[in-house]
Short mmCIF file of C-alpha atoms in Angstrom, two decimals:
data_model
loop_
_atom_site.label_atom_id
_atom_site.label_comp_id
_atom_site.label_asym_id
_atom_site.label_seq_id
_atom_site.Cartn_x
_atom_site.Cartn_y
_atom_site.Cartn_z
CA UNK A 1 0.00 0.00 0.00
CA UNK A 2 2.70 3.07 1.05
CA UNK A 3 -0.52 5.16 0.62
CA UNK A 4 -2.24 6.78 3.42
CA UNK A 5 -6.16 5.90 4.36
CA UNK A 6 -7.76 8.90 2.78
CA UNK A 7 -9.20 10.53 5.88
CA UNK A 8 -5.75 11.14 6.89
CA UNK A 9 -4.08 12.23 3.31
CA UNK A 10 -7.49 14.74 3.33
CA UNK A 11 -5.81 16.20 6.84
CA UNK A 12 -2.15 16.06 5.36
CA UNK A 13 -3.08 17.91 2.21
CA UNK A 14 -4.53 20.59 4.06
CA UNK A 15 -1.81 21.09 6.11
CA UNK A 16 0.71 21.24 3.31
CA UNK A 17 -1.25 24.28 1.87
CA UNK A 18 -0.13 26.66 4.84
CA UNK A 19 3.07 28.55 4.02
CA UNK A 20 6.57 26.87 5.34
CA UNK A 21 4.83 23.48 6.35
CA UNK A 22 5.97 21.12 4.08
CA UNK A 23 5.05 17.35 3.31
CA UNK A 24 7.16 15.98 6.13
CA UNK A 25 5.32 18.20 8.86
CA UNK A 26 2.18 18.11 7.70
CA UNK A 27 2.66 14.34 8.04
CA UNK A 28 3.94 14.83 11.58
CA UNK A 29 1.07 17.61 12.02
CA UNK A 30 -1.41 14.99 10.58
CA UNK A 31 -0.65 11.88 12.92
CA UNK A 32 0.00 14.09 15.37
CA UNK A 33 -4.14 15.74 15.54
CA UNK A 34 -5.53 12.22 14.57
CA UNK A 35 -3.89 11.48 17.97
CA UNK A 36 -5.52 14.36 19.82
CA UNK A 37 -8.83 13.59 22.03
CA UNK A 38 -11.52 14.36 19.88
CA UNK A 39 -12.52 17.28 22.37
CA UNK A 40 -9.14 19.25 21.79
CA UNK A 41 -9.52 18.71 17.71
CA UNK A 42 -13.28 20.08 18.24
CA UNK A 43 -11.90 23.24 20.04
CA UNK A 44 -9.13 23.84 17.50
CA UNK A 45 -11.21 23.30 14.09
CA UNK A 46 -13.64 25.74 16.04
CA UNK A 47 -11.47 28.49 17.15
CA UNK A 48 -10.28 28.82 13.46
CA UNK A 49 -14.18 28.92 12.22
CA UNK A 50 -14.62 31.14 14.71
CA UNK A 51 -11.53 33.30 14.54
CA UNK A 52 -12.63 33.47 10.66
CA UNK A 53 -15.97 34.57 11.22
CA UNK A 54 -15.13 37.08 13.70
CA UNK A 55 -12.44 39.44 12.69
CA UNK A 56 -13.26 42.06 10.28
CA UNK A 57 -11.18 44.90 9.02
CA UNK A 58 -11.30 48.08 10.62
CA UNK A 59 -13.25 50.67 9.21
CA UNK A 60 -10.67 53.52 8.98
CA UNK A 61 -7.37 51.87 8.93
CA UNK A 62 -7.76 48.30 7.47
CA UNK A 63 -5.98 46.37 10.52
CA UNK A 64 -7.78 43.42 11.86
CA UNK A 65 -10.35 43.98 14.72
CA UNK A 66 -13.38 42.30 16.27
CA UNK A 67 -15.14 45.19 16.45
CA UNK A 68 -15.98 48.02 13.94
CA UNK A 69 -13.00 50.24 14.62
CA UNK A 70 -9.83 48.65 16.12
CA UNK A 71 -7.90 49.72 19.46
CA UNK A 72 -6.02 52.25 17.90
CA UNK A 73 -8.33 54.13 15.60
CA UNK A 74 -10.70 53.94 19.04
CA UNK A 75 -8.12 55.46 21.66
CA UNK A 76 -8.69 59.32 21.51
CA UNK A 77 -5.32 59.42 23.49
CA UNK A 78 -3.45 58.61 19.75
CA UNK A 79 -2.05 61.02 17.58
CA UNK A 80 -4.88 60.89 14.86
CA UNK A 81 -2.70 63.66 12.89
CA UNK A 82 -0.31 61.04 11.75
CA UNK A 83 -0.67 58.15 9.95
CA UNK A 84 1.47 55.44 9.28
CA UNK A 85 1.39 52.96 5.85
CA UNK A 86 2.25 49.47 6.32
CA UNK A 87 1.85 46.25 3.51
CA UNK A 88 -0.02 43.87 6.44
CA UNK A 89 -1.80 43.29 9.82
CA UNK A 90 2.09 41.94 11.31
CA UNK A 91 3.47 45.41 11.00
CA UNK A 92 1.05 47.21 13.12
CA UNK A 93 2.05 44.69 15.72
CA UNK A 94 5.88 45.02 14.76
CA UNK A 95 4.98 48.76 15.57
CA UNK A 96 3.37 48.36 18.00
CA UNK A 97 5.24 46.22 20.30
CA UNK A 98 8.23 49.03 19.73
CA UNK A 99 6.23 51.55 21.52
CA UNK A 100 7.70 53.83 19.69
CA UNK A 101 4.51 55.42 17.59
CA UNK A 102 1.84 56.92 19.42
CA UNK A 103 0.23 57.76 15.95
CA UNK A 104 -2.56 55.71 13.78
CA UNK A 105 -2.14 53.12 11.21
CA UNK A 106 -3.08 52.31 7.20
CA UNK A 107 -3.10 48.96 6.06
CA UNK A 108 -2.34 48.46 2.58
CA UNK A 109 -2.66 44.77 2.71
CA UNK A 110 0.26 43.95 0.16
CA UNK A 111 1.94 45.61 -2.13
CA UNK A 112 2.55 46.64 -5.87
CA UNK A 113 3.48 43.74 -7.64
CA UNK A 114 2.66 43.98 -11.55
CA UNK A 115 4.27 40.72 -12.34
CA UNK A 116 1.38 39.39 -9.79
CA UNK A 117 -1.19 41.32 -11.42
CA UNK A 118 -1.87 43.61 -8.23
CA UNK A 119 -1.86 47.32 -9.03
CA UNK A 120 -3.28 49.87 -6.43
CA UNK A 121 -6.83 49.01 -7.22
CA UNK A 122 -6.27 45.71 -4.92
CA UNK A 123 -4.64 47.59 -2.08
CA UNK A 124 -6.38 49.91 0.83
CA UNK A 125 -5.01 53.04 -1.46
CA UNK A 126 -8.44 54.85 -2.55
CA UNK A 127 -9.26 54.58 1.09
CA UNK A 128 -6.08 55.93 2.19
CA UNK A 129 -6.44 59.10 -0.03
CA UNK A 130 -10.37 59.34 1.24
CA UNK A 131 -9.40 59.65 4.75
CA UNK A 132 -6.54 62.33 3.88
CA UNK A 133 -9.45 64.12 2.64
CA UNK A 134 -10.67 66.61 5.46
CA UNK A 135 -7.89 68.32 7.71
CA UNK A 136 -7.34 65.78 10.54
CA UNK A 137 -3.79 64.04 9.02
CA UNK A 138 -0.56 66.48 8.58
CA UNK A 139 1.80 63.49 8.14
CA UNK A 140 1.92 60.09 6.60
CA UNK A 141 5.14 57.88 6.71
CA UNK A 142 5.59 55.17 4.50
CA UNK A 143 6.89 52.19 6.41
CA UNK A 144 6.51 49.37 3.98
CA UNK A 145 9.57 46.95 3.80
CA UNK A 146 12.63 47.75 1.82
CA UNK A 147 12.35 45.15 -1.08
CA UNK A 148 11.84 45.76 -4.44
CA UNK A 149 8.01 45.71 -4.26
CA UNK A 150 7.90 47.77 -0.87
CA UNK A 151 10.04 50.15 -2.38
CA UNK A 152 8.22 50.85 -5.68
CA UNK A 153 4.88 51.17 -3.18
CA UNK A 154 6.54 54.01 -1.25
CA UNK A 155 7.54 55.79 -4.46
CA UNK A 156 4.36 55.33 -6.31
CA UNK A 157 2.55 56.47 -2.41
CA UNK A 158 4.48 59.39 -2.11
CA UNK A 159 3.77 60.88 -5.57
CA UNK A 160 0.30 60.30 -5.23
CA UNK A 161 0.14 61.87 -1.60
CA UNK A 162 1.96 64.87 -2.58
CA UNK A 163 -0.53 66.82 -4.17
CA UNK A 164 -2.10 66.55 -1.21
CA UNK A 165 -0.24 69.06 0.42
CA UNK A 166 1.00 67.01 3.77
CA UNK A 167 4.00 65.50 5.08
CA UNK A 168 4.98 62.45 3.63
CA UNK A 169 7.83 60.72 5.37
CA UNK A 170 9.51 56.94 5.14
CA UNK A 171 10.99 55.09 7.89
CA UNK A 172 14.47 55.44 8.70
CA UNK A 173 16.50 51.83 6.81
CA UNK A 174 20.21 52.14 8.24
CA UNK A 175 22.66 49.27 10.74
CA UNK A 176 19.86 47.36 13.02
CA UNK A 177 20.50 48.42 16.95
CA UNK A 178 23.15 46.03 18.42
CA UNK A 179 24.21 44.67 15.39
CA UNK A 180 27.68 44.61 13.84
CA UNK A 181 29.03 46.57 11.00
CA UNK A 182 31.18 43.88 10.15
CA UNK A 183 28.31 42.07 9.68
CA UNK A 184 25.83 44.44 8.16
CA UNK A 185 24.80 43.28 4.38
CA UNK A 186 25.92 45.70 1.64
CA UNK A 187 22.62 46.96 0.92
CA UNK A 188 22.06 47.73 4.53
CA UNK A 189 25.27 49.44 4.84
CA UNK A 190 25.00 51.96 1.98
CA UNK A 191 21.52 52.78 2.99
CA UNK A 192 22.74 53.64 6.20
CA UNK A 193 25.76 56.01 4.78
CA UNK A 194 22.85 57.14 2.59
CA UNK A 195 20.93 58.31 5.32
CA UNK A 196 23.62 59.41 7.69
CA UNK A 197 22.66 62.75 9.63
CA UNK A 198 24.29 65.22 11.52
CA UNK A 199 25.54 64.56 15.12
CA UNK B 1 -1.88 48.05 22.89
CA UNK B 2 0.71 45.41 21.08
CA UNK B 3 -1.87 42.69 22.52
CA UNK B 4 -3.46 40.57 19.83
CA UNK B 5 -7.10 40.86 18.91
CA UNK B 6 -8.80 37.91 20.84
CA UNK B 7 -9.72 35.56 18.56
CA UNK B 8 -6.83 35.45 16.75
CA UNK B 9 -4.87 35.08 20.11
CA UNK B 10 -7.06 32.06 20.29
CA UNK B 11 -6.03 30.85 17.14
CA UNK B 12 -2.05 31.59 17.90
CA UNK B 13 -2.75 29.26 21.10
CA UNK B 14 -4.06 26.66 19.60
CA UNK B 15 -1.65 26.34 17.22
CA UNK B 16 1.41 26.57 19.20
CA UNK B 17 0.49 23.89 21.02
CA UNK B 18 1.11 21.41 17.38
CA UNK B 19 4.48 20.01 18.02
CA UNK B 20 7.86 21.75 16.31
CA UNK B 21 5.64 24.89 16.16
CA UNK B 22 6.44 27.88 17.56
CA UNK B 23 5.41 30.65 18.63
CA UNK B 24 6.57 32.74 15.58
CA UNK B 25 5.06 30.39 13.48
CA UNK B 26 2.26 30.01 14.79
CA UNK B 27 1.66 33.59 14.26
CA UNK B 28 2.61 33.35 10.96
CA UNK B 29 -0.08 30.78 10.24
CA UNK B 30 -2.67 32.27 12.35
CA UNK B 31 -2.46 35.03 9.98
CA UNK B 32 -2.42 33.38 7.02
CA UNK B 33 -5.03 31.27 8.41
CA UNK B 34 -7.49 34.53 9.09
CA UNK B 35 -6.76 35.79 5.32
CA UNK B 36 -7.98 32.71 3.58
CA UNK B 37 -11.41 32.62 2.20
CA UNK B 38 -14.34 31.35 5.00
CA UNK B 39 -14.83 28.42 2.36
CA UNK B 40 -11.47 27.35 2.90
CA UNK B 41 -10.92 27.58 6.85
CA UNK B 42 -14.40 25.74 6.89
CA UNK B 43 -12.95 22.93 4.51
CA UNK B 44 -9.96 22.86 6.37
CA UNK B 45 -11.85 22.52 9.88
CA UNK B 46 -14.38 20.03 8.91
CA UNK B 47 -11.40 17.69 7.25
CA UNK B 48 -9.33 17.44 10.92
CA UNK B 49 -12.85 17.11 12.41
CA UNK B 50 -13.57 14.48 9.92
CA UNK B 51 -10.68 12.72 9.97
CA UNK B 52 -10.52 12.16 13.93
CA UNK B 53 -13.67 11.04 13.72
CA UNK B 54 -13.65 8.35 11.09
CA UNK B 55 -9.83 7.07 11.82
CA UNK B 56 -9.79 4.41 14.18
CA UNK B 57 -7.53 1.63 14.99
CA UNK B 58 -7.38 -1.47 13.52
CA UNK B 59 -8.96 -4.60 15.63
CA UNK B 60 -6.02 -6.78 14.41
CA UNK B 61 -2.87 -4.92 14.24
CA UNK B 62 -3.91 -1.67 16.06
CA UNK B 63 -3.06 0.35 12.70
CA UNK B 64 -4.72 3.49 11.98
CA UNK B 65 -7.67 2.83 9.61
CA UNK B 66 -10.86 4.10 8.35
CA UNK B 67 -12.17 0.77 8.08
CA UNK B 68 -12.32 -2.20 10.76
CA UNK B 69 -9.39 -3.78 9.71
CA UNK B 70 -6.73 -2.01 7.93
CA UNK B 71 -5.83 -2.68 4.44
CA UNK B 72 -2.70 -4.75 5.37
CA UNK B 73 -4.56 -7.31 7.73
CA UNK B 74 -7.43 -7.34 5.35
CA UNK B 75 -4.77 -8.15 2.51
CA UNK B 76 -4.92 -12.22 1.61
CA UNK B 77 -1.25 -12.25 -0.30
CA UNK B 78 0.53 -10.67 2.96
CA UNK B 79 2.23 -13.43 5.08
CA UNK B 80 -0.11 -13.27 8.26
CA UNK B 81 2.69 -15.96 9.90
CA UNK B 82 5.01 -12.86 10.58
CA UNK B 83 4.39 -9.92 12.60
CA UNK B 84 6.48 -6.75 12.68
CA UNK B 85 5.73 -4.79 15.94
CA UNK B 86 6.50 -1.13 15.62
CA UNK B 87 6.06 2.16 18.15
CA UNK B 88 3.89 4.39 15.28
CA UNK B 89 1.13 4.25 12.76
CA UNK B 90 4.13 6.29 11.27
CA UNK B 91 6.42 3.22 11.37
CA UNK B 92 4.04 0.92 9.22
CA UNK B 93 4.35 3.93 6.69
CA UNK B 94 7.82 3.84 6.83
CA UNK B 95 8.05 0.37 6.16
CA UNK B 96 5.47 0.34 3.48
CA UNK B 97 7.24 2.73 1.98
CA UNK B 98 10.47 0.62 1.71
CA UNK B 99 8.42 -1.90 0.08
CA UNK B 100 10.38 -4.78 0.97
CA UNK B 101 7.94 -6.39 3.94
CA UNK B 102 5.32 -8.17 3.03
CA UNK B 103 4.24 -9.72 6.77
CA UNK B 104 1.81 -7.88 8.81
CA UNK B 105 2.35 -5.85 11.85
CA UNK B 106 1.68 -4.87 15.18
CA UNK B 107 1.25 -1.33 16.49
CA UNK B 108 2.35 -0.58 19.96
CA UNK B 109 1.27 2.92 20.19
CA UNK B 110 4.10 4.17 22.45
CA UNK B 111 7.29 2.48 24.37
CA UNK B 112 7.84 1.61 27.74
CA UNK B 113 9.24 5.05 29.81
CA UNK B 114 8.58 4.43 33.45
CA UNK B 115 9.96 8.00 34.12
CA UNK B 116 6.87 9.24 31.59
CA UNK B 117 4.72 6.29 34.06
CA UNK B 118 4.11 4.42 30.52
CA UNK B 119 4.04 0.87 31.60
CA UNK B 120 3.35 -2.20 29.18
CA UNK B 121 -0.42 -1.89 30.66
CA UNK B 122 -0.30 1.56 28.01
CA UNK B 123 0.87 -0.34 24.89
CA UNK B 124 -0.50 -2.80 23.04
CA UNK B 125 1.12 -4.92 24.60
CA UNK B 126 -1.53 -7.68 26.16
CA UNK B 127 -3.19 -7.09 22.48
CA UNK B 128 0.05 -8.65 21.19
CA UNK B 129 -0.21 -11.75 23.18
CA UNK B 130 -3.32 -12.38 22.27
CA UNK B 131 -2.57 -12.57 18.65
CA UNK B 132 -0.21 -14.92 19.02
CA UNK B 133 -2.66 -17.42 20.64
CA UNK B 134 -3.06 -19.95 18.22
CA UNK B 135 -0.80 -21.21 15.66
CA UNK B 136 -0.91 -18.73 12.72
CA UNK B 137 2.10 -16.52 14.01
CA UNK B 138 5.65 -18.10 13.29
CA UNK B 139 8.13 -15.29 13.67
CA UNK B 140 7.65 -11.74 15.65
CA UNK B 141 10.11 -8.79 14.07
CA UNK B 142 10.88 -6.34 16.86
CA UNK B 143 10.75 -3.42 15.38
CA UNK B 144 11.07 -0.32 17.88
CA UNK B 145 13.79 2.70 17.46
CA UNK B 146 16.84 2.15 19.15
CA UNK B 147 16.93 5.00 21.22
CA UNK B 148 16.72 3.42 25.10
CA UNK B 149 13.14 3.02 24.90
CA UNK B 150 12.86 1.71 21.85
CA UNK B 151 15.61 -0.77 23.11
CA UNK B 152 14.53 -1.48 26.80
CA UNK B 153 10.86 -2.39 25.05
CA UNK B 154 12.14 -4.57 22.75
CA UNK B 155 14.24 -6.29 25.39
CA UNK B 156 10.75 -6.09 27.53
CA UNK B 157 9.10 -7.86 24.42
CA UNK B 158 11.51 -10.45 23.52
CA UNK B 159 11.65 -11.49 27.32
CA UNK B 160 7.57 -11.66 27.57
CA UNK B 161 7.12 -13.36 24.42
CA UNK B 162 10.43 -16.01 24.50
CA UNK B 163 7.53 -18.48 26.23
CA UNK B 164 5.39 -18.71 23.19
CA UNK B 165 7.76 -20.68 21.65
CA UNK B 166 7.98 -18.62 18.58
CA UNK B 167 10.82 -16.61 16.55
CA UNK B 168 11.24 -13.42 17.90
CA UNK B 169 14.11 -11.09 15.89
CA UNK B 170 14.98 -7.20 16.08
CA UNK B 171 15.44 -5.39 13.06
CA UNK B 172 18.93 -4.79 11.97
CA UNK B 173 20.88 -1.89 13.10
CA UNK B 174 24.16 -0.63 10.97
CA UNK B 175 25.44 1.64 8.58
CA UNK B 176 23.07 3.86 6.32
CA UNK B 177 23.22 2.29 2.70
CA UNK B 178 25.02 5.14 0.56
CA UNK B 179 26.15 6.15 4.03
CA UNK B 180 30.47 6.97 4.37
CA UNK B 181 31.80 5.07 7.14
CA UNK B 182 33.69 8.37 7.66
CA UNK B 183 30.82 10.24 8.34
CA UNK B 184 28.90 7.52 10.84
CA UNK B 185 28.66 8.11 14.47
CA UNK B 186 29.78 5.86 16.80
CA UNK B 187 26.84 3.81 18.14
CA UNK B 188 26.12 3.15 14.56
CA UNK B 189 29.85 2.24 14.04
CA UNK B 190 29.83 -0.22 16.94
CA UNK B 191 26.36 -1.51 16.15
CA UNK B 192 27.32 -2.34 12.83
CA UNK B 193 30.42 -3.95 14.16
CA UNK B 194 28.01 -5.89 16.90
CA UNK B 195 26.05 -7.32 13.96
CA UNK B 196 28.61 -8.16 11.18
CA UNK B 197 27.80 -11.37 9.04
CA UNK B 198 29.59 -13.81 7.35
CA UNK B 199 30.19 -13.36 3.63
#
């Protein structure tokens, strides 16, 4: 035989669809929930049902909530003036667990990518413009990631925010806290010299 | 805030608690997991749900199965006279896979670990000796890792079942095929030494 019984090849080819599980951990994944009481499989195959069904996208800034407006966008003790662009959900949370930003978010959830076929029409970019509508925002910065796609984003973003007449800023890309110039990749290092300022 | 929306904190927890993931990851999949369609997060609840509930174990071999026997005790051209006795559902997989067995087996679901409290009263163990009641059984292929509880059971097993009056073997341990002698560590080395043959 070598195959498996086809309730448990159903589970395993499920599994392999999630990003960086491959065939071997699915496998391990697979025998590893058919072991589970049935109770604990119940509560997991719920909580993502229920996870699913629950969070929605905020209504002013796109990040993921389970209510109509998320934390930030609620907290009047934000800076509402200031809004900063990421690509995804995970980078308000990057953000956030910095405490460094007291300011509000926009979600652009993704990224140019014309070899994929997704232009601006498939990212939170009309929305972003509609809420720099009205006088409430006097700075946006750009803090999607510094590859090729994240960069073209930012460039594309700021040219369409400037007629706008506010601040647009990116984050800062230079040698991570802590970490080595010895070490630092080339592309990191000559952004850094790049964007060297004034002691 | 940097604390994660409830359900999908939910979700995180659940999945950590999968073996070899971690934390990171399972962030990374709870995500991924929220941004799929509904349709799929249903499909892929209802197949785990599904597949605990229609896997159970053989009533021969102790297998997993979807059926009442599995497809290898059910199977009329497999020598019933030998039994391989393995830890794993995993390890009849294995096996299958190397396609050169063509007894049946015996699933122990586990090894002996007093320190874990698993006695033989855990295994399949009394299951075993039952099956070998009777005359069809000629030869019993011990088949556990050889890690020391995959050893000490095997030791446990060949003691227990010496009064049956049957053949009882252990797998061979040695060098990898295609594996450099170089390269081999040194229980393998001296295993391999241990069970040289006559050519």
């Amino acid at each position: 035989m070598a195959r498996m019984i086809r309730p448990l090849a159903n589970v395993h080819e499920q599994l392999r669809r999630l990003p960086g599980i491959g065939s071997k951990t699915a496998l391990r994944l697979a025998y590893h929930i058919i072991d589970m009481p049935e109770e604990e499989v119940r509560r997991l195959a719920e909580t993502l049902l229920e996870a699913k069904r629950q969070i929605r996208l905020c209504d002013i800034c796109y990040n993921l909530t389970d209510a109509e407006t998320c934390e930030v966008c609620g907290n009047a003790g934000r800076d509402h003036s200031v809004v900063c662009v990421v690509e995804q959900p995970q980078d308000v949370m990057a953000m956030e667990r910095s405490r460094g930003y007291n300011g509000v978010y926009h979600v652009l959830h993704g990224v140019l990518s014309p070899l994929d076929g997704i232009g601006p029409d498939n990212l939170r970019v009309k929305e972003l413009l509609r809420r720099l509508q009205g006088d409430t925002v006097r700075e946006v910065i750009i803090a999607t990631n510094s590859d090729v796609e994240g960069e073209a984003t930012a460039a594309y973003l700021a040219q369409l925010l400037k007629p706008v007449g506010i601040v647009i800023s990116r984050i800062a890309h230079g040698l991570p806290v802590g970490g080595d110039l010895e070490y630092a990749d080339e592309l990191t290092l000559s952004r850094a010299l790049e964007n060297r300022h004034r002691m």
